[in-house]
Short mmCIF file of C-alpha atoms in Angstrom, two decimals:
data_model
loop_
_atom_site.label_atom_id
_atom_site.label_comp_id
_atom_site.label_asym_id
_atom_site.label_seq_id
_atom_site.Cartn_x
_atom_site.Cartn_y
_atom_site.Cartn_z
CA MET B 9 30.39 -30.56 -15.58
CA SER B 10 30.37 -27.01 -16.80
CA ALA B 11 26.62 -27.11 -17.46
CA THR B 12 25.96 -27.42 -13.72
CA THR B 13 28.25 -24.61 -12.58
CA THR B 14 26.34 -21.87 -10.81
CA PRO B 15 26.38 -18.89 -13.15
CA LEU B 16 27.48 -15.44 -12.14
CA PRO B 17 24.57 -13.05 -11.91
CA LYS B 18 24.44 -11.10 -15.15
CA ALA B 19 23.57 -7.96 -13.23
CA VAL B 20 22.97 -6.69 -9.72
CA ILE B 21 20.09 -4.24 -9.48
CA PHE B 22 19.67 -2.05 -6.43
CA ASP B 23 16.67 -0.37 -4.98
CA ALA B 24 17.77 3.17 -4.06
CA TYR B 25 15.80 4.68 -1.16
CA GLY B 26 16.43 2.79 2.05
CA THR B 27 18.89 0.44 0.33
CA LEU B 28 21.67 2.74 -0.92
CA PHE B 29 20.41 6.04 0.48
CA ASP B 30 19.38 6.39 4.10
CA VAL B 31 15.86 7.85 4.02
CA HIS B 32 16.10 8.47 7.74
CA SER B 33 19.09 10.76 7.39
CA VAL B 34 16.44 13.52 7.52
CA VAL B 35 15.90 12.75 11.22
CA ALA B 36 18.51 15.24 12.44
CA ALA B 37 16.97 18.17 10.60
CA ALA B 38 13.45 17.06 11.56
CA GLU B 39 14.46 16.72 15.20
CA GLN B 40 16.00 20.19 15.17
CA MET B 41 12.79 21.63 13.76
CA PHE B 42 10.42 19.58 15.95
CA PRO B 43 12.29 18.45 19.08
CA GLY B 44 11.09 15.05 20.26
CA HIS B 45 9.27 14.33 16.99
CA GLY B 46 12.05 13.91 14.42
CA ASP B 47 12.02 10.14 14.38
CA ALA B 48 8.22 9.87 14.32
CA LEU B 49 8.02 12.34 11.44
CA SER B 50 10.68 10.51 9.46
CA GLN B 51 8.99 7.13 9.99
CA LEU B 52 5.49 8.31 9.08
CA TRP B 53 6.80 10.33 6.13
CA ARG B 54 8.44 7.23 4.68
CA GLN B 55 5.37 5.07 5.34
CA LYS B 56 2.98 7.49 3.66
CA GLN B 57 5.37 8.03 0.75
CA ILE B 58 5.35 4.32 -0.05
CA GLU B 59 1.61 4.05 0.56
CA TYR B 60 0.84 6.88 -1.83
CA THR B 61 3.00 5.41 -4.61
CA GLN B 62 1.18 2.11 -4.27
CA LEU B 63 -2.31 3.60 -4.05
CA ARG B 64 -1.80 5.71 -7.15
CA THR B 65 -0.50 2.80 -9.18
CA LEU B 66 -3.09 0.38 -7.89
CA ALA B 67 -5.96 2.73 -8.68
CA ASP B 68 -4.95 3.01 -12.28
CA LEU B 69 -2.24 0.99 -13.93
CA ALA B 70 -2.65 3.07 -17.09
CA GLY B 71 -0.79 5.83 -15.26
CA ALA B 72 -3.52 8.45 -15.09
CA ARG B 73 -3.04 8.82 -11.31
CA TYR B 74 0.74 8.82 -11.57
CA GLN B 75 2.65 11.64 -9.96
CA PRO B 76 6.46 11.84 -9.86
CA PHE B 77 8.12 10.58 -6.68
CA TRP B 78 9.21 14.07 -5.71
CA ASN B 79 5.60 15.30 -5.66
CA ILE B 80 4.46 12.25 -3.73
CA THR B 81 7.28 12.74 -1.24
CA LEU B 82 6.05 16.27 -0.61
CA ASP B 83 2.42 15.10 -0.30
CA ALA B 84 3.52 12.48 2.22
CA LEU B 85 5.47 15.05 4.22
CA ARG B 86 2.47 17.37 4.40
CA TYR B 87 0.15 14.60 5.53
CA SER B 88 2.61 13.34 8.12
CA ALA B 89 3.24 16.75 9.66
CA ARG B 90 -0.50 17.35 9.99
CA LYS B 91 -1.14 13.88 11.39
CA LEU B 92 1.50 14.49 14.07
CA GLY B 93 0.19 17.98 14.78
CA LEU B 94 3.42 19.69 13.71
CA GLY B 95 3.14 23.16 12.25
CA LEU B 96 5.14 22.85 9.05
CA ASN B 97 5.38 26.04 7.01
CA GLY B 98 6.73 26.56 3.51
CA ALA B 99 10.28 27.18 4.71
CA GLY B 100 10.17 24.02 6.82
CA GLU B 101 8.88 21.99 3.91
CA LYS B 102 11.66 23.29 1.71
CA ARG B 103 14.31 22.49 4.30
CA LEU B 104 13.15 18.90 4.73
CA MET B 105 12.70 18.34 0.99
CA ASP B 106 16.20 19.71 0.41
CA GLU B 107 17.46 17.19 2.93
CA TYR B 108 15.58 14.47 1.08
CA ALA B 109 17.19 15.46 -2.22
CA CYS B 110 20.67 14.83 -0.79
CA LEU B 111 20.23 11.82 1.47
CA SER B 112 23.31 10.21 2.96
CA ALA B 113 24.46 6.95 1.46
CA TYR B 114 24.82 4.06 3.88
CA PRO B 115 28.53 3.80 4.69
CA ASP B 116 28.76 0.29 3.24
CA ALA B 117 27.17 1.22 -0.10
CA VAL B 118 30.02 2.79 -2.10
CA PRO B 119 32.68 0.25 -1.03
CA ALA B 120 30.34 -2.61 -2.00
CA LEU B 121 29.57 -1.05 -5.37
CA ARG B 122 33.32 -0.65 -6.03
CA ARG B 123 33.87 -4.29 -5.11
CA LEU B 124 31.11 -5.37 -7.49
CA ARG B 125 32.70 -3.34 -10.27
CA GLU B 126 35.94 -5.22 -9.67
CA MET B 127 34.09 -8.54 -9.91
CA ARG B 128 32.75 -7.35 -13.21
CA ALA B 129 36.28 -6.91 -14.50
CA GLY B 130 37.02 -10.53 -13.53
CA ALA B 131 35.19 -13.63 -14.74
CA GLY B 132 31.98 -12.68 -16.50
CA HIS B 133 30.27 -9.36 -16.85
CA VAL B 134 28.23 -8.12 -13.88
CA GLY B 135 26.06 -5.16 -14.77
CA LEU B 136 25.21 -2.70 -12.02
CA ALA B 137 22.01 -0.69 -11.91
CA ILE B 138 19.60 1.20 -9.77
CA LEU B 139 15.89 0.48 -10.25
CA SER B 140 14.03 3.02 -8.18
CA ASN B 141 10.70 4.70 -7.57
CA GLY B 142 12.59 8.00 -7.66
CA ASN B 143 12.09 10.19 -10.69
CA PRO B 144 15.19 10.69 -12.89
CA GLN B 145 16.09 14.14 -11.58
CA MET B 146 15.95 12.98 -7.96
CA LEU B 147 18.08 9.96 -8.75
CA ASP B 148 20.59 12.05 -10.66
CA ILE B 149 21.11 14.39 -7.70
CA ALA B 150 21.15 11.56 -5.17
CA VAL B 151 23.73 9.52 -7.10
CA LYS B 152 26.01 12.54 -7.48
CA SER B 153 25.72 13.72 -3.90
CA ALA B 154 26.41 10.17 -2.64
CA GLY B 155 29.64 9.95 -4.66
CA MET B 156 28.28 7.12 -6.83
CA THR B 157 28.84 8.75 -10.21
CA GLY B 158 30.17 6.23 -12.73
CA LEU B 159 29.44 3.20 -10.58
CA PHE B 160 26.26 2.15 -12.40
CA ASP B 161 25.72 0.96 -15.96
CA ARG B 162 22.11 2.08 -15.76
CA VAL B 163 19.98 4.21 -13.45
CA LEU B 164 16.41 3.04 -14.10
CA SER B 165 13.41 5.01 -12.89
CA VAL B 166 9.85 3.69 -12.80
CA ASP B 167 8.95 7.11 -14.17
CA ALA B 168 9.53 5.56 -17.61
CA VAL B 169 6.44 3.38 -17.14
CA ARG B 170 4.46 5.59 -14.73
CA ALA B 171 3.92 2.66 -12.37
CA TYR B 172 5.47 2.19 -8.95
CA LYS B 173 6.86 -0.99 -7.48
CA PRO B 174 5.68 -3.69 -6.96
CA ALA B 175 3.88 -3.31 -10.32
CA PRO B 176 5.33 -5.81 -12.81
CA ALA B 177 5.86 -3.00 -15.34
CA ALA B 178 8.32 -1.40 -12.93
CA TYR B 179 10.35 -4.55 -12.32
CA ALA B 180 10.36 -5.29 -16.06
CA LEU B 181 12.72 -2.36 -16.58
CA GLY B 182 15.63 -4.53 -15.38
CA PRO B 183 15.35 -7.36 -17.90
CA GLN B 184 14.62 -4.79 -20.61
CA ALA B 185 17.77 -2.81 -19.79
CA PHE B 186 20.13 -5.80 -19.70
CA GLY B 187 18.41 -8.12 -22.14
CA VAL B 188 18.55 -11.08 -19.78
CA ALA B 189 15.97 -12.94 -17.71
CA ALA B 190 15.12 -11.61 -14.23
CA ARG B 191 16.26 -14.80 -12.52
CA GLU B 192 19.79 -14.24 -13.89
CA MET B 193 19.98 -10.93 -12.03
CA VAL B 194 20.12 -10.22 -8.32
CA PHE B 195 17.63 -7.62 -7.12
CA VAL B 196 18.71 -6.01 -3.85
CA SER B 197 16.37 -4.12 -1.55
CA SER B 198 16.18 -3.22 2.11
CA ASN B 199 12.39 -3.04 1.82
CA GLY B 200 10.84 -6.42 2.56
CA TRP B 201 7.84 -5.72 0.34
CA ASP B 202 10.17 -4.74 -2.53
CA ALA B 203 12.21 -7.92 -2.20
CA ALA B 204 8.90 -9.83 -2.21
CA GLY B 205 7.67 -7.99 -5.29
CA ALA B 206 10.93 -8.61 -7.13
CA GLY B 207 10.78 -12.27 -6.14
CA TRP B 208 7.21 -12.56 -7.44
CA PHE B 209 8.39 -11.00 -10.67
CA GLY B 210 11.10 -13.61 -11.03
CA TYR B 211 14.35 -12.00 -9.89
CA THR B 212 16.90 -13.68 -7.69
CA THR B 213 16.45 -11.51 -4.59
CA PHE B 214 18.55 -10.35 -1.69
CA TRP B 215 16.95 -8.59 1.26
CA ILE B 216 19.26 -6.25 3.16
CA ASN B 217 17.40 -6.24 6.43
CA ARG B 218 19.02 -3.10 7.78
CA ALA B 219 16.29 -2.51 10.34
CA GLY B 220 16.24 -6.03 11.76
CA ALA B 221 12.57 -6.34 10.82
CA PRO B 222 10.60 -9.59 10.79
CA ALA B 223 10.18 -11.24 7.40
CA GLU B 224 7.07 -10.08 5.56
CA GLU B 225 4.24 -12.62 5.55
CA LEU B 226 3.73 -12.55 1.80
CA GLY B 227 4.43 -16.16 0.99
CA VAL B 228 7.70 -15.45 -0.82
CA ILE B 229 11.14 -15.83 0.72
CA PRO B 230 14.19 -13.87 -0.49
CA HIS B 231 16.94 -16.04 -1.95
CA GLY B 232 19.36 -14.31 0.39
CA THR B 233 19.09 -12.13 3.48
CA GLY B 234 21.65 -10.21 5.49
CA GLY B 235 22.22 -7.16 7.60
CA GLY B 236 24.34 -5.15 5.19
CA MET B 237 26.30 -5.01 1.95
CA ALA B 238 29.01 -7.39 3.19
CA ASP B 239 26.39 -10.13 3.36
CA LEU B 240 25.30 -9.26 -0.17
CA LEU B 241 28.86 -9.67 -1.43
CA ASP B 242 29.09 -13.05 0.30
CA PHE B 243 25.81 -14.07 -1.31
CA ILE B 244 26.97 -13.07 -4.78
CA GLU B 245 30.30 -14.80 -4.31
CA THR B 246 28.38 -17.95 -3.42
CA LEU B 247 26.51 -17.64 -6.69
CA ALA B 248 29.82 -16.94 -8.48
CA PRO B 249 32.63 -18.99 -6.97
CA PRO B 250 36.23 -17.86 -7.62
CA ASP B 251 37.41 -18.61 -11.13
CA LYS B 252 39.10 -21.94 -10.50
CA SER B 253 36.76 -24.34 -12.25
CA PRO B 254 36.99 -25.19 -15.94
CA GLY B 255 33.26 -24.54 -16.03
CA ARG B 256 33.89 -20.82 -15.64
CA SER B 257 35.27 -20.60 -19.12
CA ARG B 258 31.81 -20.39 -20.60
CA HIS B 259 31.54 -16.91 -19.09
CA SER B 260 33.53 -14.95 -21.59
CA PRO B 261 34.72 -11.56 -20.32
CA GLY B 262 32.21 -8.91 -21.22
CA GLY B 263 29.68 -11.51 -22.43
CA MET Y 10 -37.44 22.80 -13.59
CA SER Y 11 -37.63 19.11 -12.89
CA ALA Y 12 -34.55 18.44 -15.03
CA THR Y 13 -32.38 20.41 -12.58
CA THR Y 14 -33.61 18.73 -9.40
CA THR Y 15 -30.79 16.97 -7.58
CA PRO Y 16 -31.45 13.27 -7.98
CA LEU Y 17 -31.58 10.87 -5.10
CA PRO Y 18 -28.58 8.59 -5.07
CA LYS Y 19 -29.60 5.37 -6.74
CA ALA Y 20 -27.65 3.41 -4.14
CA VAL Y 21 -25.48 3.87 -1.06
CA ILE Y 22 -22.54 1.51 -0.93
CA PHE Y 23 -20.63 0.96 2.28
CA ASP Y 24 -17.13 -0.15 2.94
CA ALA Y 25 -17.34 -2.70 5.77
CA TYR Y 26 -14.18 -2.89 7.91
CA GLY Y 27 -13.62 0.34 9.79
CA THR Y 28 -16.81 1.86 8.38
CA LEU Y 29 -19.59 -0.43 9.64
CA PHE Y 30 -17.50 -2.80 11.75
CA ASP Y 31 -15.03 -1.53 14.31
CA VAL Y 32 -11.73 -3.23 13.45
CA HIS Y 33 -10.31 -2.02 16.72
CA SER Y 34 -12.88 -3.86 18.79
CA VAL Y 35 -10.15 -6.49 19.06
CA VAL Y 36 -8.19 -4.16 21.35
CA ALA Y 37 -9.77 -5.47 24.55
CA ALA Y 38 -8.82 -9.08 23.86
CA ALA Y 39 -5.38 -8.05 22.59
CA GLU Y 40 -4.81 -5.94 25.70
CA GLN Y 41 -5.83 -8.81 27.95
CA MET Y 42 -3.36 -11.10 26.17
CA PHE Y 43 -0.53 -8.53 25.94
CA PRO Y 44 -1.03 -5.86 28.63
CA GLY Y 45 0.14 -2.47 27.45
CA HIS Y 46 0.35 -3.56 23.81
CA GLY Y 47 -3.29 -4.09 22.79
CA ASP Y 48 -3.68 -0.81 20.97
CA ALA Y 49 -0.30 -1.02 19.20
CA LEU Y 50 -1.06 -4.57 18.04
CA SER Y 51 -4.49 -3.60 16.75
CA GLN Y 52 -3.11 -0.57 14.88
CA LEU Y 53 -0.21 -2.40 13.25
CA TRP Y 54 -2.40 -5.43 12.44
CA ARG Y 55 -4.84 -3.22 10.55
CA GLN Y 56 -2.04 -1.33 8.76
CA LYS Y 57 -0.31 -4.51 7.60
CA GLN Y 58 -3.61 -6.09 6.59
CA ILE Y 59 -4.36 -3.21 4.22
CA GLU Y 60 -0.75 -3.09 2.99
CA TYR Y 61 -0.76 -6.80 2.14
CA THR Y 62 -4.03 -6.56 0.19
CA GLN Y 63 -2.61 -3.71 -1.85
CA LEU Y 64 0.80 -5.29 -2.45
CA ARG Y 65 -0.73 -8.55 -3.65
CA THR Y 66 -3.07 -6.80 -6.06
CA LEU Y 67 -0.45 -4.34 -7.28
CA ALA Y 68 2.07 -7.09 -7.97
CA ASP Y 69 -0.32 -8.90 -10.25
CA LEU Y 70 -3.67 -7.60 -11.31
CA ALA Y 71 -4.39 -10.93 -12.96
CA GLY Y 72 -5.04 -12.29 -9.49
CA ALA Y 73 -2.20 -14.82 -9.27
CA ARG Y 74 -1.02 -13.32 -5.96
CA TYR Y 75 -4.53 -13.03 -4.57
CA GLN Y 76 -5.26 -14.54 -1.20
CA PRO Y 77 -8.64 -14.27 0.57
CA PHE Y 78 -8.93 -11.49 3.15
CA TRP Y 79 -9.12 -14.00 6.00
CA ASN Y 80 -5.71 -15.43 5.09
CA ILE Y 81 -4.22 -11.98 4.69
CA THR Y 82 -5.66 -10.94 8.04
CA LEU Y 83 -3.90 -13.88 9.66
CA ASP Y 84 -0.63 -13.09 7.83
CA ALA Y 85 -0.84 -9.49 9.04
CA LEU Y 86 -1.49 -10.60 12.62
CA ARG Y 87 1.54 -12.90 12.58
CA TYR Y 88 3.82 -10.19 11.19
CA SER Y 89 2.55 -7.59 13.65
CA ALA Y 90 2.99 -9.79 16.70
CA ARG Y 91 6.57 -10.58 15.67
CA LYS Y 92 7.33 -6.95 14.88
CA LEU Y 93 6.15 -5.93 18.35
CA GLY Y 94 8.02 -8.80 20.00
CA LEU Y 95 4.84 -10.44 21.30
CA GLY Y 96 4.86 -14.22 21.69
CA LEU Y 97 1.69 -15.21 19.89
CA ASN Y 98 0.98 -18.94 19.91
CA GLY Y 99 -1.66 -20.87 17.99
CA ALA Y 100 -4.27 -20.47 20.69
CA GLY Y 101 -3.66 -16.72 20.81
CA GLU Y 102 -3.93 -16.44 17.06
CA LYS Y 103 -7.21 -18.31 17.12
CA ARG Y 104 -8.60 -16.11 19.86
CA LEU Y 105 -7.78 -12.87 18.03
CA MET Y 106 -8.98 -14.18 14.68
CA ASP Y 107 -12.24 -15.29 16.33
CA GLU Y 108 -12.60 -11.74 17.64
CA TYR Y 109 -11.99 -10.44 14.14
CA ALA Y 110 -14.69 -12.67 12.71
CA CYS Y 111 -17.31 -11.09 14.97
CA LEU Y 112 -16.29 -7.43 15.16
CA SER Y 113 -18.64 -4.99 16.87
CA ALA Y 114 -20.65 -2.71 14.63
CA TYR Y 115 -20.28 1.00 15.32
CA PRO Y 116 -23.32 2.02 17.40
CA ASP Y 117 -24.52 4.44 14.72
CA ALA Y 118 -24.40 1.90 11.88
CA VAL Y 119 -27.62 -0.11 12.25
CA PRO Y 120 -29.85 2.91 13.02
CA ALA Y 121 -28.47 4.71 9.94
CA LEU Y 122 -29.00 1.67 7.73
CA ARG Y 123 -32.61 1.41 8.98
CA ARG Y 124 -33.15 5.10 8.21
CA LEU Y 125 -31.76 4.63 4.70
CA ARG Y 126 -34.14 1.73 4.16
CA GLU Y 127 -37.02 4.02 5.11
CA MET Y 128 -35.82 6.60 2.60
CA ARG Y 129 -35.87 3.89 0.03
CA ALA Y 130 -39.54 3.23 0.72
CA GLY Y 131 -40.24 6.96 0.15
CA ALA Y 132 -39.38 8.90 -2.99
CA GLY Y 133 -37.16 6.89 -5.29
CA HIS Y 134 -35.36 3.63 -4.73
CA VAL Y 135 -32.14 3.74 -2.75
CA GLY Y 136 -30.23 0.50 -2.98
CA LEU Y 137 -28.04 -0.48 -0.05
CA ALA Y 138 -24.89 -2.54 -0.37
CA ILE Y 139 -21.59 -3.46 1.17
CA LEU Y 140 -18.54 -3.46 -1.09
CA SER Y 141 -15.72 -4.93 0.92
CA ASN Y 142 -12.28 -6.47 0.79
CA GLY Y 143 -13.66 -9.19 3.07
CA ASN Y 144 -14.23 -12.59 1.54
CA PRO Y 145 -17.87 -13.71 1.35
CA GLN Y 146 -17.77 -16.04 4.35
CA MET Y 147 -16.25 -13.33 6.57
CA LEU Y 148 -18.83 -10.82 5.45
CA ASP Y 149 -21.67 -13.27 5.97
CA ILE Y 150 -20.63 -13.89 9.59
CA ALA Y 151 -19.93 -10.21 10.25
CA VAL Y 152 -23.29 -9.04 8.88
CA LYS Y 153 -25.16 -11.62 10.94
CA SER Y 154 -23.28 -11.01 14.16
CA ALA Y 155 -23.78 -7.24 13.79
CA GLY Y 156 -27.56 -7.63 13.45
CA MET Y 157 -27.56 -6.32 9.88
CA THR Y 158 -29.29 -9.28 8.24
CA GLY Y 159 -31.81 -8.10 5.65
CA LEU Y 160 -30.60 -4.50 5.59
CA PHE Y 161 -28.61 -4.78 2.35
CA ASP Y 162 -29.72 -5.46 -1.20
CA ARG Y 163 -26.28 -6.76 -2.02
CA VAL Y 164 -23.15 -7.77 -0.13
CA LEU Y 165 -20.35 -7.45 -2.68
CA SER Y 166 -16.92 -8.94 -2.07
CA VAL Y 167 -13.81 -8.13 -4.10
CA ASP Y 168 -13.19 -11.87 -3.95
CA ALA Y 169 -15.32 -12.06 -7.11
CA VAL Y 170 -12.59 -10.26 -9.06
CA ARG Y 171 -9.54 -11.30 -6.96
CA ALA Y 172 -8.39 -7.68 -6.74
CA TYR Y 173 -8.42 -5.50 -3.65
CA LYS Y 174 -9.40 -1.86 -3.40
CA PRO Y 175 -8.42 0.62 -4.77
CA ALA Y 176 -8.16 -1.49 -7.96
CA PRO Y 177 -10.79 -0.31 -10.46
CA ALA Y 178 -12.03 -3.90 -10.89
CA ALA Y 179 -13.06 -3.90 -7.23
CA TYR Y 180 -14.98 -0.62 -7.38
CA ALA Y 181 -16.64 -1.72 -10.63
CA LEU Y 182 -18.66 -4.28 -8.66
CA GLY Y 183 -21.02 -1.50 -7.54
CA PRO Y 184 -22.13 -0.22 -10.94
CA GLN Y 185 -22.31 -3.82 -12.15
CA ALA Y 186 -24.60 -4.82 -9.28
CA PHE Y 187 -27.01 -1.91 -9.60
CA GLY Y 188 -26.75 -1.20 -13.31
CA VAL Y 189 -26.20 2.53 -12.81
CA ALA Y 190 -23.22 4.83 -13.14
CA ALA Y 191 -20.85 5.19 -10.17
CA ARG Y 192 -21.52 8.94 -9.84
CA GLU Y 193 -25.21 8.18 -9.16
CA MET Y 194 -24.23 6.16 -6.10
CA VAL Y 195 -22.73 7.30 -2.81
CA PHE Y 196 -19.69 5.31 -1.71
CA VAL Y 197 -19.12 5.53 2.04
CA SER Y 198 -15.85 4.71 3.73
CA SER Y 199 -14.04 5.61 6.92
CA ASN Y 200 -10.73 4.91 5.19
CA GLY Y 201 -9.40 8.04 3.53
CA TRP Y 202 -7.55 6.05 0.88
CA ASP Y 203 -10.73 4.10 0.08
CA ALA Y 204 -12.78 7.28 -0.32
CA ALA Y 205 -10.01 8.58 -2.59
CA GLY Y 206 -9.99 5.40 -4.65
CA ALA Y 207 -13.78 5.43 -5.00
CA GLY Y 208 -13.62 9.10 -6.01
CA TRP Y 209 -10.99 8.34 -8.64
CA PHE Y 210 -13.23 5.57 -9.93
CA GLY Y 211 -16.10 8.02 -10.28
CA TYR Y 212 -18.39 7.49 -7.28
CA THR Y 213 -19.95 10.27 -5.29
CA THR Y 214 -18.01 9.77 -2.06
CA PHE Y 215 -18.56 10.33 1.62
CA TRP Y 216 -15.68 9.98 4.07
CA ILE Y 217 -16.72 9.09 7.61
CA ASN Y 218 -13.68 10.41 9.38
CA ARG Y 219 -14.22 8.46 12.58
CA ALA Y 220 -10.61 8.85 13.71
CA GLY Y 221 -10.37 12.62 13.14
CA ALA Y 222 -7.48 12.02 10.72
CA PRO Y 223 -6.08 14.64 8.34
CA ALA Y 224 -7.31 14.45 4.76
CA GLU Y 225 -5.15 12.23 2.56
CA GLU Y 226 -2.89 14.14 0.18
CA LEU Y 227 -3.98 12.27 -2.91
CA GLY Y 228 -5.36 15.14 -4.95
CA VAL Y 229 -8.98 14.02 -4.66
CA ILE Y 230 -11.48 15.45 -2.18
CA PRO Y 231 -14.52 13.51 -0.92
CA HIS Y 232 -17.86 15.03 -1.92
CA GLY Y 233 -18.85 14.88 1.73
CA THR Y 234 -17.08 14.37 5.03
CA GLY Y 235 -18.33 13.91 8.56
CA GLY Y 236 -17.63 12.30 11.87
CA GLY Y 237 -20.33 9.64 11.84
CA MET Y 238 -23.43 8.20 10.20
CA ALA Y 239 -25.63 11.17 11.19
CA ASP Y 240 -23.48 13.35 8.93
CA LEU Y 241 -23.88 10.83 6.13
CA LEU Y 242 -27.67 10.98 6.46
CA ASP Y 243 -27.53 14.78 6.32
CA PHE Y 244 -25.37 14.58 3.22
CA ILE Y 245 -27.74 12.19 1.48
CA GLU Y 246 -30.77 14.28 2.41
CA THR Y 247 -29.02 17.27 0.85
CA LEU Y 248 -28.65 15.25 -2.34
CA ALA Y 249 -32.28 14.15 -2.02
CA PRO Y 250 -34.44 16.98 -0.62
CA PRO Y 251 -37.83 16.11 0.96
CA ASP Y 252 -40.49 15.21 -1.59
CA LYS Y 253 -42.09 18.63 -2.00
CA SER Y 254 -41.01 19.59 -5.50
CA PRO Y 255 -42.90 18.56 -8.63
CA GLY Y 256 -39.53 17.50 -9.99
CA ARG Y 257 -39.45 14.59 -7.55
CA SER Y 258 -42.21 12.83 -9.45
CA ARG Y 259 -39.73 11.54 -11.99
CA HIS Y 260 -38.42 9.17 -9.31
CA SER Y 261 -41.06 6.48 -9.46
CA PRO Y 262 -41.21 4.29 -6.33
CA GLY Y 263 -39.07 1.22 -6.80
CA GLY Y 264 -37.62 2.57 -10.06
#
């Protein structure tokens, strides 16, 4: 019977921006600077940021068009302010980029990560990682300012391969880091397109649909979907039932 | 002196959707079906359509995730209607997709194409082509319904390489079709990202900024920009001054 027991995921890999860190926590500062336009600026900024990462990677997978996420984030801010007719000067740019450097974590993020670390100490070893478009320096600051220091085994940046998600080279960083197949890991993202890309690549995927958005029409369905981290924990516990079956014994602690 | 004369472009290659064909000519039908939401549906539909082409190509340049533009256009419509909370049934889908199949041409498109054909009959040979994300059947219907039959030497679809713009394989169709270097051809698009992609690839580029949008912050500037086809003709005539210099004689008719 043990051969048919659902295995624990070997690792849980999180997208960062939008999934752990609230990219729209810049709205308050943006609204203060441009009353009535804070939400529109935040939305367009995020949209252009993602678009620019994808365009640059798509135009040249060899990385010649690659720019670090920080630079692209600034480019996207400049475009968005102009598109909305907002006069954004150097000081304004700096203020909003500073906000972006220290985004708030979603309130359910740290408790869920702590819970996953506890599961790791139980039956089987569950690795925890970030796999993000953010460049290493951005991720370092964001992890620290969100109080997530020490919660991850690995913080993986696509900067290592100069290709943004959903390029396969970016998703490949997960299996490379943990030495296990993508399907044995759960990839968690609040971005529907990212969950789709990870699913295409071969991960077991969980879409945290924080915004209540419709499912993307990309012909690939996440293995799990929910509104927040509690649903993710339920999903993972379904994959890894409590250690009461003899079949669990094949998961040696730390193995 | 003849060696320094600016050469005529060997070919002018047009993006189709948004550049020759008005993708927002579906607004009237959409507005009739969903009063007050026609413009929002048209805008989001177009945005998701482009996003889906890029995601599918980015996720797998080998073409395994490729779907023809018609299918992607339908996927994008379905997502957009759900996102906006519009109840779109099968008959509504069909009506809007039928509209999309026969988009209006911009009023300045056919006259400009005719003028370019005349230039071709003069000094030097200027090839005319479409290079589009549209699949061949879509392009065939669109060209016919826009009264553009016979105006192009080639109608090139990225379907041949199963990779959407701005993938280099898509832009490479132009040089392959005409047997000349990209920089000797003018690539014309109303989509800022497409002009950027073509510029990265190496084309001489002209951005028809029909929407009065800000320039994209992608670190590449179009060689020419204007508000419509008249500006494109001016730009090309600047590249190819009237045949009054002895240097022009090196452009043999038809060569």
